[in-house]
Short mmCIF file of C-alpha atoms in Angstrom, two decimals:
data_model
loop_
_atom_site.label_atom_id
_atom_site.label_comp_id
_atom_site.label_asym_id
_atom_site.label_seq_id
_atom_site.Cartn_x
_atom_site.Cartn_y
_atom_site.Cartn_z
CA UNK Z 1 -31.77 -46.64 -88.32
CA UNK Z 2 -29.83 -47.02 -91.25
CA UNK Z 3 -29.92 -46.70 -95.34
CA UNK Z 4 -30.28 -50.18 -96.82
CA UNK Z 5 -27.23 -49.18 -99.54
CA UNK Z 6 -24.85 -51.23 -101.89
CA UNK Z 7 -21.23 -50.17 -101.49
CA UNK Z 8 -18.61 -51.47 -103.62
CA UNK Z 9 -16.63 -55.29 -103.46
CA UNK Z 10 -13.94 -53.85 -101.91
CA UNK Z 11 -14.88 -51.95 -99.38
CA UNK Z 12 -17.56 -54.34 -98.24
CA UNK Z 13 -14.82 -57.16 -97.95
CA UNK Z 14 -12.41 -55.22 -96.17
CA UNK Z 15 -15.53 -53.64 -93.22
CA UNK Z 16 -18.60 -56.26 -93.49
CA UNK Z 17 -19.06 -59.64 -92.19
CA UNK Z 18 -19.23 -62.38 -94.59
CA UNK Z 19 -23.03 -62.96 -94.22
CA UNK Z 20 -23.78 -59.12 -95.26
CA UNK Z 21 -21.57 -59.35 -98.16
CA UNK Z 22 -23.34 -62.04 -99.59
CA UNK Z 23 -26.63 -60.82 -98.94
CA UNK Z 24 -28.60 -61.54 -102.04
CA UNK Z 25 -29.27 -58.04 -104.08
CA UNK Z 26 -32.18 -59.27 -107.01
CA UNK Z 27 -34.80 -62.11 -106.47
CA UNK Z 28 -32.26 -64.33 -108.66
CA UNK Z 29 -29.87 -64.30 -105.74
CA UNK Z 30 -32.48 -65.37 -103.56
CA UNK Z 31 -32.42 -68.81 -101.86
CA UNK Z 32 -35.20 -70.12 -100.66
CA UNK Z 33 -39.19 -69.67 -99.56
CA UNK Z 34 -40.55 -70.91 -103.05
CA UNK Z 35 -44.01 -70.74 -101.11
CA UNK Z 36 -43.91 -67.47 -101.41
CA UNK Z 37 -41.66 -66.27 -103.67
CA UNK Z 38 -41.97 -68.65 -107.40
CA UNK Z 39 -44.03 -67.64 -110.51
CA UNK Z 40 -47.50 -67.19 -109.63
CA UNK Z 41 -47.05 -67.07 -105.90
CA UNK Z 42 -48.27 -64.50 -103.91
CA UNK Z 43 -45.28 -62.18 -103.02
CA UNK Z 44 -44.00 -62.79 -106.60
CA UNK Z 45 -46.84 -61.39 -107.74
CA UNK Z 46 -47.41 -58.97 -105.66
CA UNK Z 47 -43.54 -57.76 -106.92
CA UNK Z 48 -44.41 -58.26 -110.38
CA UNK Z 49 -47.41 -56.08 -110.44
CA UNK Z 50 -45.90 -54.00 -107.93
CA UNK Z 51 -48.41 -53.68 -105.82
CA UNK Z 52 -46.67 -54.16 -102.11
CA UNK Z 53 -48.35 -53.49 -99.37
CA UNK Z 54 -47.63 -53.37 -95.50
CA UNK Z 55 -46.35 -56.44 -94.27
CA UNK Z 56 -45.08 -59.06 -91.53
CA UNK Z 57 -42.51 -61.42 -92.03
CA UNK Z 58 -42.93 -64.13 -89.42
CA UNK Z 59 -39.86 -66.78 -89.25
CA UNK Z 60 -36.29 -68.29 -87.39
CA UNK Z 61 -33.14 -65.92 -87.62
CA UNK Z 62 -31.31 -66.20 -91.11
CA UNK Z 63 -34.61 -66.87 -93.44
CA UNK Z 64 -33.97 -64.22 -95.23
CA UNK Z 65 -36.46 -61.43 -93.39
CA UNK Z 66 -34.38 -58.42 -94.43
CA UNK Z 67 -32.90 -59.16 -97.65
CA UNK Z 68 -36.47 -59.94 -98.64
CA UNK Z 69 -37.81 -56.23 -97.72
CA UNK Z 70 -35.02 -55.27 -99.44
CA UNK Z 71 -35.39 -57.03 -102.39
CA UNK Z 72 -39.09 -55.80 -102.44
CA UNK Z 73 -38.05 -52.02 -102.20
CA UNK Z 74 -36.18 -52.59 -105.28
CA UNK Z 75 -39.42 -53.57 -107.43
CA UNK Z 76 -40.76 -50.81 -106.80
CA UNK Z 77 -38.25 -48.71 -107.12
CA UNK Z 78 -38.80 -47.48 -103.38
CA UNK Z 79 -36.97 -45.75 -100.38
CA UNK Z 80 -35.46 -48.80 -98.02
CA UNK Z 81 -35.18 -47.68 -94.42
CA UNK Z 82 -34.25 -50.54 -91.97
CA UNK Z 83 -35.14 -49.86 -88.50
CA UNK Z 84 -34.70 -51.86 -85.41
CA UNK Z 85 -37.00 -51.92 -82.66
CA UNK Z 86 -34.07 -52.66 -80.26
CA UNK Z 87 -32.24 -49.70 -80.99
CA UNK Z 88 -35.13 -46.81 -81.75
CA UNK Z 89 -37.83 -45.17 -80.06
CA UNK Z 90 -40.87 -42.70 -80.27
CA UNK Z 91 -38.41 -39.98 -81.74
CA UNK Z 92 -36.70 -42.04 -84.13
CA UNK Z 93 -39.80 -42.92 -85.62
CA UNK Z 94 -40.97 -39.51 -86.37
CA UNK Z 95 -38.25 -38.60 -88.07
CA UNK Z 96 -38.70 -41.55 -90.32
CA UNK Z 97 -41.98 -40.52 -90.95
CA UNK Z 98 -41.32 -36.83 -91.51
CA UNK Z 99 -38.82 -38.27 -94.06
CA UNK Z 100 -40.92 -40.16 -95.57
CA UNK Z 101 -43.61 -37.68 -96.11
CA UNK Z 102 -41.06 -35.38 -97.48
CA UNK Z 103 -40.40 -38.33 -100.19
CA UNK Z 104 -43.61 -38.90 -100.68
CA UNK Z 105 -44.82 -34.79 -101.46
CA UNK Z 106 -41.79 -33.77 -103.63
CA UNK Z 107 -40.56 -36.81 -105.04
CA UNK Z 108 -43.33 -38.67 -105.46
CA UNK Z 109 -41.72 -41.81 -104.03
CA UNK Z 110 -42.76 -44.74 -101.59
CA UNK Z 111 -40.85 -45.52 -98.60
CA UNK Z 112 -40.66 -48.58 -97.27
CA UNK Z 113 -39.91 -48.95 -93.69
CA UNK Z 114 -38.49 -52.08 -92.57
CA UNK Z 115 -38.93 -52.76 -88.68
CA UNK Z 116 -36.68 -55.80 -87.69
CA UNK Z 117 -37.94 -57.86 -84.76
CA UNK Z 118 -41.12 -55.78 -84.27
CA UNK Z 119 -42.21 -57.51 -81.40
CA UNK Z 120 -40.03 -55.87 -78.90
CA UNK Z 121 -41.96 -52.47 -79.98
CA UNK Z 122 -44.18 -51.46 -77.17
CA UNK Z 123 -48.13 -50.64 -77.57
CA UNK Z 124 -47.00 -47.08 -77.74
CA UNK Z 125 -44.81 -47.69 -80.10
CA UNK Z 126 -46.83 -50.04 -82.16
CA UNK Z 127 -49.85 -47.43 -82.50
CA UNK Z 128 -47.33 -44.86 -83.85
CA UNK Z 129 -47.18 -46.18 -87.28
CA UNK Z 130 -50.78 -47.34 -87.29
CA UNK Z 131 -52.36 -43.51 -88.97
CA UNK Z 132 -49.30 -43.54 -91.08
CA UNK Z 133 -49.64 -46.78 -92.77
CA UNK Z 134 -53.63 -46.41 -92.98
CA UNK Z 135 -52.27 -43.26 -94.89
CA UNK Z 136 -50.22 -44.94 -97.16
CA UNK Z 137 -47.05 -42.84 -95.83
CA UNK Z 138 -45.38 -45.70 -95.12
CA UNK Z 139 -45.17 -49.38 -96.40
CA UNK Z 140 -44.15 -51.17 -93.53
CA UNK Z 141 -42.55 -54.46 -93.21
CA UNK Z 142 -42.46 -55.82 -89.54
CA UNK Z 143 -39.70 -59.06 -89.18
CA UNK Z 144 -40.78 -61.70 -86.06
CA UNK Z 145 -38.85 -64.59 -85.03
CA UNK Z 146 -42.03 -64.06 -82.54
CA UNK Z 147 -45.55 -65.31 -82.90
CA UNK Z 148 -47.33 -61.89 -84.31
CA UNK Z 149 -50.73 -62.95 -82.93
CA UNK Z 150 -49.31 -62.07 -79.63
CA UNK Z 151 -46.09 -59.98 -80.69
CA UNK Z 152 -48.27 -57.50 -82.51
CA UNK Z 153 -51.14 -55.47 -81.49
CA UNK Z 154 -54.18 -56.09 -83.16
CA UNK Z 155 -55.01 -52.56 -84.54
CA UNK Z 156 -51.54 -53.13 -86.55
CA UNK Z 157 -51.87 -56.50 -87.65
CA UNK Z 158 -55.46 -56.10 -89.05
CA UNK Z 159 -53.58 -53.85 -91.58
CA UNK Z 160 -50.92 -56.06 -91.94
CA UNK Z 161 -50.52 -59.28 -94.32
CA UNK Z 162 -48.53 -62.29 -92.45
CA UNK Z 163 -46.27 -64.17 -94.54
CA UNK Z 164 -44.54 -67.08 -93.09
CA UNK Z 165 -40.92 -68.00 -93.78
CA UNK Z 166 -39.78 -71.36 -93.12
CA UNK Z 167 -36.38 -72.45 -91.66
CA UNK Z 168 -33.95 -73.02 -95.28
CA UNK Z 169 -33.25 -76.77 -95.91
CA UNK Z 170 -29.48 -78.22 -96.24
CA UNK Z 171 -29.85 -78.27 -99.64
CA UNK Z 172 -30.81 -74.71 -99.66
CA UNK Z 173 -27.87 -74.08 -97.14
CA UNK Z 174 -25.44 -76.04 -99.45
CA UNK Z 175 -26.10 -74.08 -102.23
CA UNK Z 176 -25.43 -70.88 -100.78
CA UNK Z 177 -22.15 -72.19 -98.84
CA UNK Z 178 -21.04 -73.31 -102.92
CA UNK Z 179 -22.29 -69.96 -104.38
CA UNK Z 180 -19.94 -68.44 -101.57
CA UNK Z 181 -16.82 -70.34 -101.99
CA UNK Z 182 -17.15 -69.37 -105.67
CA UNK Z 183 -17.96 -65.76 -106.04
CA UNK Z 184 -14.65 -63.96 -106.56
CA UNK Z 185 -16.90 -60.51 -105.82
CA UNK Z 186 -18.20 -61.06 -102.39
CA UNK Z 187 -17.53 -64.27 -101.30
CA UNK Z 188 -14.41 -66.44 -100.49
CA UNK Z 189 -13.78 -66.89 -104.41
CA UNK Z 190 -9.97 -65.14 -104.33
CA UNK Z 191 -9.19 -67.36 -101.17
CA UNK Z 192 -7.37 -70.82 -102.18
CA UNK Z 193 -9.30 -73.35 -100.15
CA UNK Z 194 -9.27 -77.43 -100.35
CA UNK Z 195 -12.47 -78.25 -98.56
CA UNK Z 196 -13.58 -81.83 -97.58
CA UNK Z 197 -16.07 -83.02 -99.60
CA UNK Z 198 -18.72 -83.68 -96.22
CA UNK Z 199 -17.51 -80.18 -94.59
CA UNK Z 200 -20.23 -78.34 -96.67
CA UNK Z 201 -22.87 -80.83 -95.18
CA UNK Z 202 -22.09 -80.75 -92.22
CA UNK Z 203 -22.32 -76.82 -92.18
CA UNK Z 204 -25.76 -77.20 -93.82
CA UNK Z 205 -27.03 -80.07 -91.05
CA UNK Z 206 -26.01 -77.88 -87.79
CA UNK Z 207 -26.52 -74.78 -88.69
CA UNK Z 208 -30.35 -75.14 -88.60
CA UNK Z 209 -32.10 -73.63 -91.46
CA UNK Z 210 -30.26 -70.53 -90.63
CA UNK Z 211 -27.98 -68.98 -93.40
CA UNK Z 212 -26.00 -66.15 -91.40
CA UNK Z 213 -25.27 -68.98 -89.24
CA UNK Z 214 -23.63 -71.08 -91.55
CA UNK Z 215 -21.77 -68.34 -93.54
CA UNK Z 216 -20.27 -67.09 -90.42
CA UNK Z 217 -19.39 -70.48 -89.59
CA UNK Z 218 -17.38 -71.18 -92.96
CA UNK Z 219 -15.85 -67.28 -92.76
CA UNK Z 220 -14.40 -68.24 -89.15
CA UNK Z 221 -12.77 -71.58 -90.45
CA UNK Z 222 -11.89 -69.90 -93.57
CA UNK Z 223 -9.84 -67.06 -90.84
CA UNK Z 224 -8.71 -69.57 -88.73
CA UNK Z 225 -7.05 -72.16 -90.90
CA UNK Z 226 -3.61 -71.71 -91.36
CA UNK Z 227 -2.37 -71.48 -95.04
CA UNK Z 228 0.60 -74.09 -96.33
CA UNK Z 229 3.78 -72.71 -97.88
CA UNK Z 230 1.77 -72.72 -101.61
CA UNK Z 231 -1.12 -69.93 -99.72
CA UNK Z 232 -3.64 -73.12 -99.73
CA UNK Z 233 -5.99 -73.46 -96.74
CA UNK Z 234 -7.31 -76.60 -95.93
CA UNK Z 235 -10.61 -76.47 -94.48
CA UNK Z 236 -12.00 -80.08 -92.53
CA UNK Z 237 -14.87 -80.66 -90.62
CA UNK Z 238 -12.74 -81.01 -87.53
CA UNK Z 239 -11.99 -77.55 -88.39
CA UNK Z 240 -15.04 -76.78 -89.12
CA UNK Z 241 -16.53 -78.29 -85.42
CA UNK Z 242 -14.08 -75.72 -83.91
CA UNK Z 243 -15.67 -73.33 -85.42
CA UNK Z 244 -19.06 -74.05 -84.98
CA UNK Z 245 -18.73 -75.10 -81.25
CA UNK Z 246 -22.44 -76.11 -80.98
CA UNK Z 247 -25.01 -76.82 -82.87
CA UNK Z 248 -27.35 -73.66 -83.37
CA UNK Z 249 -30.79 -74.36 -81.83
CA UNK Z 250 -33.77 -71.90 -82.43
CA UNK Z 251 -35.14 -71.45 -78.73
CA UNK Z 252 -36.35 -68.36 -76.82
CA UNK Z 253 -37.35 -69.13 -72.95
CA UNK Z 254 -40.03 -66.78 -73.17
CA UNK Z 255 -40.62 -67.35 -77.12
CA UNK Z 256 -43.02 -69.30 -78.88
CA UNK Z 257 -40.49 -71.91 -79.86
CA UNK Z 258 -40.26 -72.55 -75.86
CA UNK Z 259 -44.45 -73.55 -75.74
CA UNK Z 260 -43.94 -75.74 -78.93
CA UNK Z 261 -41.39 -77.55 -77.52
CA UNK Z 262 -42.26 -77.89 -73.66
CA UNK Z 263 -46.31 -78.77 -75.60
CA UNK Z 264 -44.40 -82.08 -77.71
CA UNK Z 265 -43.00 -83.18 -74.79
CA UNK Z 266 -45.98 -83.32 -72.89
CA UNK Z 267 -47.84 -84.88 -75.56
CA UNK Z 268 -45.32 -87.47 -76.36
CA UNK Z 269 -45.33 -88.58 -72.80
CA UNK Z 270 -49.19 -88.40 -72.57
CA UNK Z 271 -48.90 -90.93 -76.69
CA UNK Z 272 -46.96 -93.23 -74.20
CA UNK Z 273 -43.53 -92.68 -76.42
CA UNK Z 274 -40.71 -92.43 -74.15
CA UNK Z 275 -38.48 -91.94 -77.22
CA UNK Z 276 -39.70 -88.90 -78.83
CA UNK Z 277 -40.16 -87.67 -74.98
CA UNK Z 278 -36.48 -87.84 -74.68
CA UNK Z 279 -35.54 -86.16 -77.80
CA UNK Z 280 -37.93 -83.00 -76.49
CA UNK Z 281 -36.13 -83.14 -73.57
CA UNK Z 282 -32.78 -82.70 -74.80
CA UNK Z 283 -33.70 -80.19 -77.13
CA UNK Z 284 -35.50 -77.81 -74.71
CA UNK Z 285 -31.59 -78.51 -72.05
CA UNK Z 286 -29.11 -78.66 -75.17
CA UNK Z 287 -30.89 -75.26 -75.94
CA UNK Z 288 -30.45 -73.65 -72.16
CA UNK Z 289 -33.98 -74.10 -70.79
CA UNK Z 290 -34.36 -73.79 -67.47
CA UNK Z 291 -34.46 -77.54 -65.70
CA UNK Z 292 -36.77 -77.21 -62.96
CA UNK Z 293 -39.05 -75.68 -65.49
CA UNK Z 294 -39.03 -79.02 -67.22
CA UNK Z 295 -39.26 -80.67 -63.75
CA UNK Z 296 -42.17 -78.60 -62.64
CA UNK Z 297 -44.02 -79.52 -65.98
CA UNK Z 298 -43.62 -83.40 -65.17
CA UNK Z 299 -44.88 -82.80 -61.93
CA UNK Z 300 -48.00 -81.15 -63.41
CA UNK Z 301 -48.03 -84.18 -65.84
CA UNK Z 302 -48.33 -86.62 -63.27
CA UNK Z 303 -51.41 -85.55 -61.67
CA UNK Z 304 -53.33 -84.58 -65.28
CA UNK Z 305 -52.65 -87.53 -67.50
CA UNK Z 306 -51.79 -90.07 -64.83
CA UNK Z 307 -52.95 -89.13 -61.59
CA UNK Z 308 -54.02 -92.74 -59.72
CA UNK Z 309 -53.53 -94.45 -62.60
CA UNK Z 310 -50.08 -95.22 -61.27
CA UNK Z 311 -49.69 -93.14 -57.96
CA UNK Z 312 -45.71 -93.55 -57.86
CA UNK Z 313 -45.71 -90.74 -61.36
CA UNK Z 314 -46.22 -87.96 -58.66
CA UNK Z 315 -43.77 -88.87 -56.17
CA UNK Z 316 -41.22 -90.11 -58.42
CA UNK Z 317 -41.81 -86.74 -60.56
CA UNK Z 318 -41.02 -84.62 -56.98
CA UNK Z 319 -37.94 -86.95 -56.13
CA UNK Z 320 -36.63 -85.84 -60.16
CA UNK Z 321 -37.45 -82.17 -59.15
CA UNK Z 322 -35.18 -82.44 -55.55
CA UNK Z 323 -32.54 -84.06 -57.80
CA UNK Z 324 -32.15 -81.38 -60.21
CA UNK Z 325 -32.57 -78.82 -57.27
CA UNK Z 326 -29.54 -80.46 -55.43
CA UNK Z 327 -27.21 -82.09 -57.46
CA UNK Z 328 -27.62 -79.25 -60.20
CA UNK Z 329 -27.21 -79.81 -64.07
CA UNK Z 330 -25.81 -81.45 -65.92
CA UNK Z 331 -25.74 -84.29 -63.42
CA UNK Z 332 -29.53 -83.37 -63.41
CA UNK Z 333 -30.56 -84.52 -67.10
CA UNK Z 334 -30.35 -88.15 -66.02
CA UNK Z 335 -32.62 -87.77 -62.89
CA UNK Z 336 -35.08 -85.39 -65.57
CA UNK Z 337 -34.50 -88.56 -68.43
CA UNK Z 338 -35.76 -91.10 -65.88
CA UNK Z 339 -38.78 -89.15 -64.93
CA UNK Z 340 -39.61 -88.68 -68.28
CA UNK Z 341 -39.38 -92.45 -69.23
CA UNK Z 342 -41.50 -93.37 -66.49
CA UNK Z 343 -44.14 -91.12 -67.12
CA UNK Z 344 -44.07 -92.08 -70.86
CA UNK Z 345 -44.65 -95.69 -69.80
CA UNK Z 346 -46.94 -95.57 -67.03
CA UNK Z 347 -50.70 -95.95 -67.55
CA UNK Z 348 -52.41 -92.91 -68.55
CA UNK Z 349 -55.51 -91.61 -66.76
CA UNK Z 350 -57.03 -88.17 -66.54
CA UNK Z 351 -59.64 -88.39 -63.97
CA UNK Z 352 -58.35 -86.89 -62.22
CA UNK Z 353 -58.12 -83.97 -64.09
CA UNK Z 354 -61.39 -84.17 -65.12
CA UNK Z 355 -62.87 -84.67 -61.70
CA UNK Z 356 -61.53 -81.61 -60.68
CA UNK Z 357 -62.53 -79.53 -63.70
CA UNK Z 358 -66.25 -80.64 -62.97
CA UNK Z 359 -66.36 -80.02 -59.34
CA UNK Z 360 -64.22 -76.53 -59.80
CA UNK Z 361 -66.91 -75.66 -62.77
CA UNK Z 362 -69.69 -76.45 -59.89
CA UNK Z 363 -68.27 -73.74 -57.53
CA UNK Z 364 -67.87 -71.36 -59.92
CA UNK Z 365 -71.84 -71.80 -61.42
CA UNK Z 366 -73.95 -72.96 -58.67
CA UNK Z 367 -74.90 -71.40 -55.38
CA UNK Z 368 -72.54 -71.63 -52.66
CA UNK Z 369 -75.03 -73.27 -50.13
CA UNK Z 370 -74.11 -73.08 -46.48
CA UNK Z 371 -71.75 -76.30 -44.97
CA UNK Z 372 -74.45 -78.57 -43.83
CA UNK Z 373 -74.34 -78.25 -39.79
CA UNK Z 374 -74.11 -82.11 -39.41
CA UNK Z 375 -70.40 -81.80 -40.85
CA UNK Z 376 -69.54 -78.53 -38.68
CA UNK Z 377 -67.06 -78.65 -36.20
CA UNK Z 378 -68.85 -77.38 -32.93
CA UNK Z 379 -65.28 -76.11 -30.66
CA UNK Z 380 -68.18 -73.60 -28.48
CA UNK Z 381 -71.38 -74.59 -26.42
CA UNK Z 382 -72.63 -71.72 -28.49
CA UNK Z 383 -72.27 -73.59 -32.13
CA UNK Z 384 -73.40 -76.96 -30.32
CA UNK Z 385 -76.42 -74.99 -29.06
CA UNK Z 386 -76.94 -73.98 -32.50
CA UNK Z 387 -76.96 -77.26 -34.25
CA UNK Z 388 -73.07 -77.53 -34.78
CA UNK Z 389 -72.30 -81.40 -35.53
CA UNK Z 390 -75.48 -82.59 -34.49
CA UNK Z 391 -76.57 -85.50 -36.37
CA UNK Z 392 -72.58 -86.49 -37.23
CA UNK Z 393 -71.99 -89.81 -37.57
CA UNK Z 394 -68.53 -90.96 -36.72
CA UNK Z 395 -67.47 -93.54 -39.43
CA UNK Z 396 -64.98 -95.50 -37.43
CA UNK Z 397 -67.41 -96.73 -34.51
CA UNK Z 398 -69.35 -98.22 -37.43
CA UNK Z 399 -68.61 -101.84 -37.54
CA UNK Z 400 -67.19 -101.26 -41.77
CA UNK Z 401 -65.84 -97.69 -41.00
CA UNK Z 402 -68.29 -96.40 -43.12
CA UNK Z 403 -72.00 -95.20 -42.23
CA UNK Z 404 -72.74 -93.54 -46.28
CA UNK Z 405 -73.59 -90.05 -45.04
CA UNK Z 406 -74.31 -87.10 -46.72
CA UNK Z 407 -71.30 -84.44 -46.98
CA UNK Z 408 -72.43 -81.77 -49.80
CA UNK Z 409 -74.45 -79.23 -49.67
CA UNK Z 410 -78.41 -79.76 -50.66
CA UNK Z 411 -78.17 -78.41 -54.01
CA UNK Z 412 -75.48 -80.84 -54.83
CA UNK Z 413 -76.02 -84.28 -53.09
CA UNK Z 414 -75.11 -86.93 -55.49
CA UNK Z 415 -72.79 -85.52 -57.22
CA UNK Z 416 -70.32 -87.74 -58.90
CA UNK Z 417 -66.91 -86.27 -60.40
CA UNK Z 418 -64.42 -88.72 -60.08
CA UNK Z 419 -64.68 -91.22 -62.85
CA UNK Z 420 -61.64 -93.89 -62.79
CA UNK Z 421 -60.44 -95.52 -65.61
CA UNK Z 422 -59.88 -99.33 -66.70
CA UNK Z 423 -56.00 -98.78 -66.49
CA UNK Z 424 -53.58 -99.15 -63.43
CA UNK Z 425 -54.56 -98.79 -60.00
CA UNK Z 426 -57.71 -96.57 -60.92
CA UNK Z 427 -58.93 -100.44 -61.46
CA UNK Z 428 -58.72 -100.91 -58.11
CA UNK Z 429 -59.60 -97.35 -56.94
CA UNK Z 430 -63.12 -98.31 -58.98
CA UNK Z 431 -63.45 -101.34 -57.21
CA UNK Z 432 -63.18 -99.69 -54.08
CA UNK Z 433 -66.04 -97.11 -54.57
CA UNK Z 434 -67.93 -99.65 -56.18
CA UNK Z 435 -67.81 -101.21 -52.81
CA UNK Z 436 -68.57 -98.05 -50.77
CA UNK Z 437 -71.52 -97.05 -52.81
CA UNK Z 438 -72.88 -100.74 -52.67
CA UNK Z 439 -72.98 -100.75 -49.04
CA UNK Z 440 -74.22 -97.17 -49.16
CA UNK Z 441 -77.04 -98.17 -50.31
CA UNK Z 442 -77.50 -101.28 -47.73
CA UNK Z 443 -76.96 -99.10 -45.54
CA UNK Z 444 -79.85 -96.43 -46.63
CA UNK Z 445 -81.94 -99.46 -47.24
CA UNK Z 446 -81.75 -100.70 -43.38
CA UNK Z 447 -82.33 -96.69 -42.08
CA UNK Z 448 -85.30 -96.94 -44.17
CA UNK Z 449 -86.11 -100.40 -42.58
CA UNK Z 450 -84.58 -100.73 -39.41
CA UNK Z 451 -85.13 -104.25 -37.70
CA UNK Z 452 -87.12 -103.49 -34.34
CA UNK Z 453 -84.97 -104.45 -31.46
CA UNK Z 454 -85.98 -107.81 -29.41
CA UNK Z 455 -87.42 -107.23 -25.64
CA UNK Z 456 -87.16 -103.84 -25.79
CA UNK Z 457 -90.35 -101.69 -24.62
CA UNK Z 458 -91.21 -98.94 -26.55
CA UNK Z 459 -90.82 -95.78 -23.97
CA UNK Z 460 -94.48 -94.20 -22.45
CA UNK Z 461 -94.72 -91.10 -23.42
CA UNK Z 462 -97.79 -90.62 -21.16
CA UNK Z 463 -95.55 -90.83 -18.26
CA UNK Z 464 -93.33 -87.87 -18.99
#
């Protein structure tokens, strides 16, 4: 928990990273969300009239979350209190709200309380603020890189507005890199620098929408080039590369970012685009995802949008899973890449899927009738005595292998949940119960019309 305050250019320079220094102080400053934040939009307004009320910021690191609440506070001439939910606890927050009261009674001033990433709060901790916000003791501003609809409980959001910040663009970035390099004040304006004409682009391109990124990218090549004999540091991109290592990639295993992604791979695969499947893919393992994550959803792929459409997508989807299991990663991408190609290409059927849905949706709303004894295995003289596979008709001693007997239940016979499609082998699959169910019904027809055998004597019953 900590006073939002301005110190001085010199003492900020010498103590605070470059990204805090330049944190903008006045909506001028501020780069970025025009949604929100240009004449006539909401949060402009909002400032204008000053009329701010509790609030969630929802959007990637480096958006702007903070300097926003900040910036808000200052409209309204308002206590700033940041507070992070990683950090603080049940006391903490009482003390913030005892402060705030005492603002409130003999001051006659607002506080607002700034929570940053809210959504590791607890329920507990959630429902603390709830009477005090209802109260008006506090405004509070929640920041989310998380989902709030599941981040936040509902009690607290209800009372809440949602704003969404979206990821800054490279023009956006390129500004503030420019506005950086210049100002003498906060920035890197008192350093001599010669920078590349691209090296500001390429900042703005891999850093990802994200502005703390991308100053502390430019403040590390800045520290690490070495000055000539005239005090001038040249600043290149291979420089630059060195000090951005890797590209910055907005990804949470158990985040929302994590669904989105793993959800475009599976529907690019299911649009039949192997190329937009592959870029998914290398996002979600260039970002760190687990690999036999990925591998399990292909499996699960397999069966719901191909299934017997092509019955080589399961088993090749299990032989990419083994891979990654035992040769490891990276040597695992290509066996993942492969997968994903063929199940991009292969013909797409889910009736599986479907078939399965229907007949699970039966045993969950219809009686569960008894196994029909016919289909009963009958291991004691007991269970043959009581009817145990009586009646059973073994297929193979028919001359086709098949004798079209009833196997469900009587509240069910006739049934039909597998569907196949047009595509693949499902054509063939169709063909094949096509058959069955033609000679299925011969086969009723002649039980309903059996031929009477030649020179054979009916038995007389008289002389039992």
């Amino acid at each position: 928990m900590e006073l939002f305050t301005i110190k001085n250019p010199e003492e900020k320079r010498a103590l605070v990273p470059l990204a805090d220094r330049m944190r903008p102080q006045n909506l001028d400053d501020f780069v970025g969300q025009e949604h929100l934040l240009a004449l006539g939009k909401i949060l402009r307004r909002a400032m204008d009239t000053r009329q701010i009320q509790s609030m969630i910021f929802w959007g990637p690191p480096g958006t702007g979350k903070t300097t926003l609440a900040f910036i808000l506070a200052q409209a309204i001439d308002a206590q700033f209190i940041a507070f992070s939910a990683v950090t603080s606890g049940i006391k903490e927050i009482k003390e913030v709200i005892a402060g705030a009261e005492d603002q409130l009674r003999f001051y006659h001033k607002k506080t607002i309380l700034f929570i940053d990433e809210i959504h590791r709060f607890n329920k507990a901790q959630q429902d603390a603020f709830l009477p005090h916000v209802e109260k008006g003791t506090i405004i509070l501003i929640g920041a989310t890189t998380e989902n709030p609809s599941f981040e936040v409980i509902s009690a607290l959001l209800s009372r809440c507005r949602v704003y969404v910040l979206n990821p800054l663009t490279e023009e956006q970035l390129e500004l503030i890199l420019k506005r950086t390099i210049e100002d003498k004040d906060r920035g890197l304006g008192t350093c001599q620098l010669d920078i590349a004409p691209d090296v500001l682009k390429y900042i703005a391109t891999f850093s990802n929408g994200d502005a703390r990124t991308a100053l502390n990218v430019i403040e590390l090549a800045v520290m690490t080039a070495e000055p000539n004999k005239e005090g001038i540091r040249y600043i290149t991109v291979d420089l630059t590369k060195e000090a951005m290592q890797k590209k910055t990639l907005l990804y949470d295993k158990m985040g929302e970012e994590h669904y989105n992604i793993i959800s475009a791979l599976h529907k690019s695969m299911r649009g039949s685009d192997p190329n937009a499947a592959l870029y998914w893919l290398a996002r979600m393992l260039e970002a760190g995802e687990d690999p036999l994550y990925i591998a399990r959803r292909i499996v699960r792929f397999a069966s719901e949008d191909i299934g017997n459409a092509d019955p080589q997508a399961l088993p090749l989807a299990i032989a990419a899973k083994d891979a990654v299991d035992f040769i490891g990663m990276p040597e695992g991408d290509n066996a993942l890449a492969q997968a994903v190609i063929y199940m991009a290409t292969a013909p797409k059927s889910n009736a599986v899927y479907t078939a399965y849905n229907a007949a699970q949706r039966d045993v969950r709303e219809t009686e569960a009738e008894p196994v029909p004894l016919h289909i009963r295995n009958a291991p004691t003289k007991l269970m043959g005595n009581l009817g145990y596979g009586k009646g059973y008709q073994y297929d193979h001693n028919s001359t086709e292998h098949y004798t079209g007997q009833e196997f469900f239940p009587d509240n069910l016979k006739g049934r039909v949940y597998y569907h196949p499609s047009d595509f693949g082998f499902e054509k063939e699959i169709k063909k094949r119960i096509e058959y069955w169910n033609r000679l299925k019904e011969r086969l009723k027809e002649q039980r309903s019309n059996p031929i009477p055998a030649r020179n054979k004597q009916e038995p007389n019953h008289r002389d039992k």
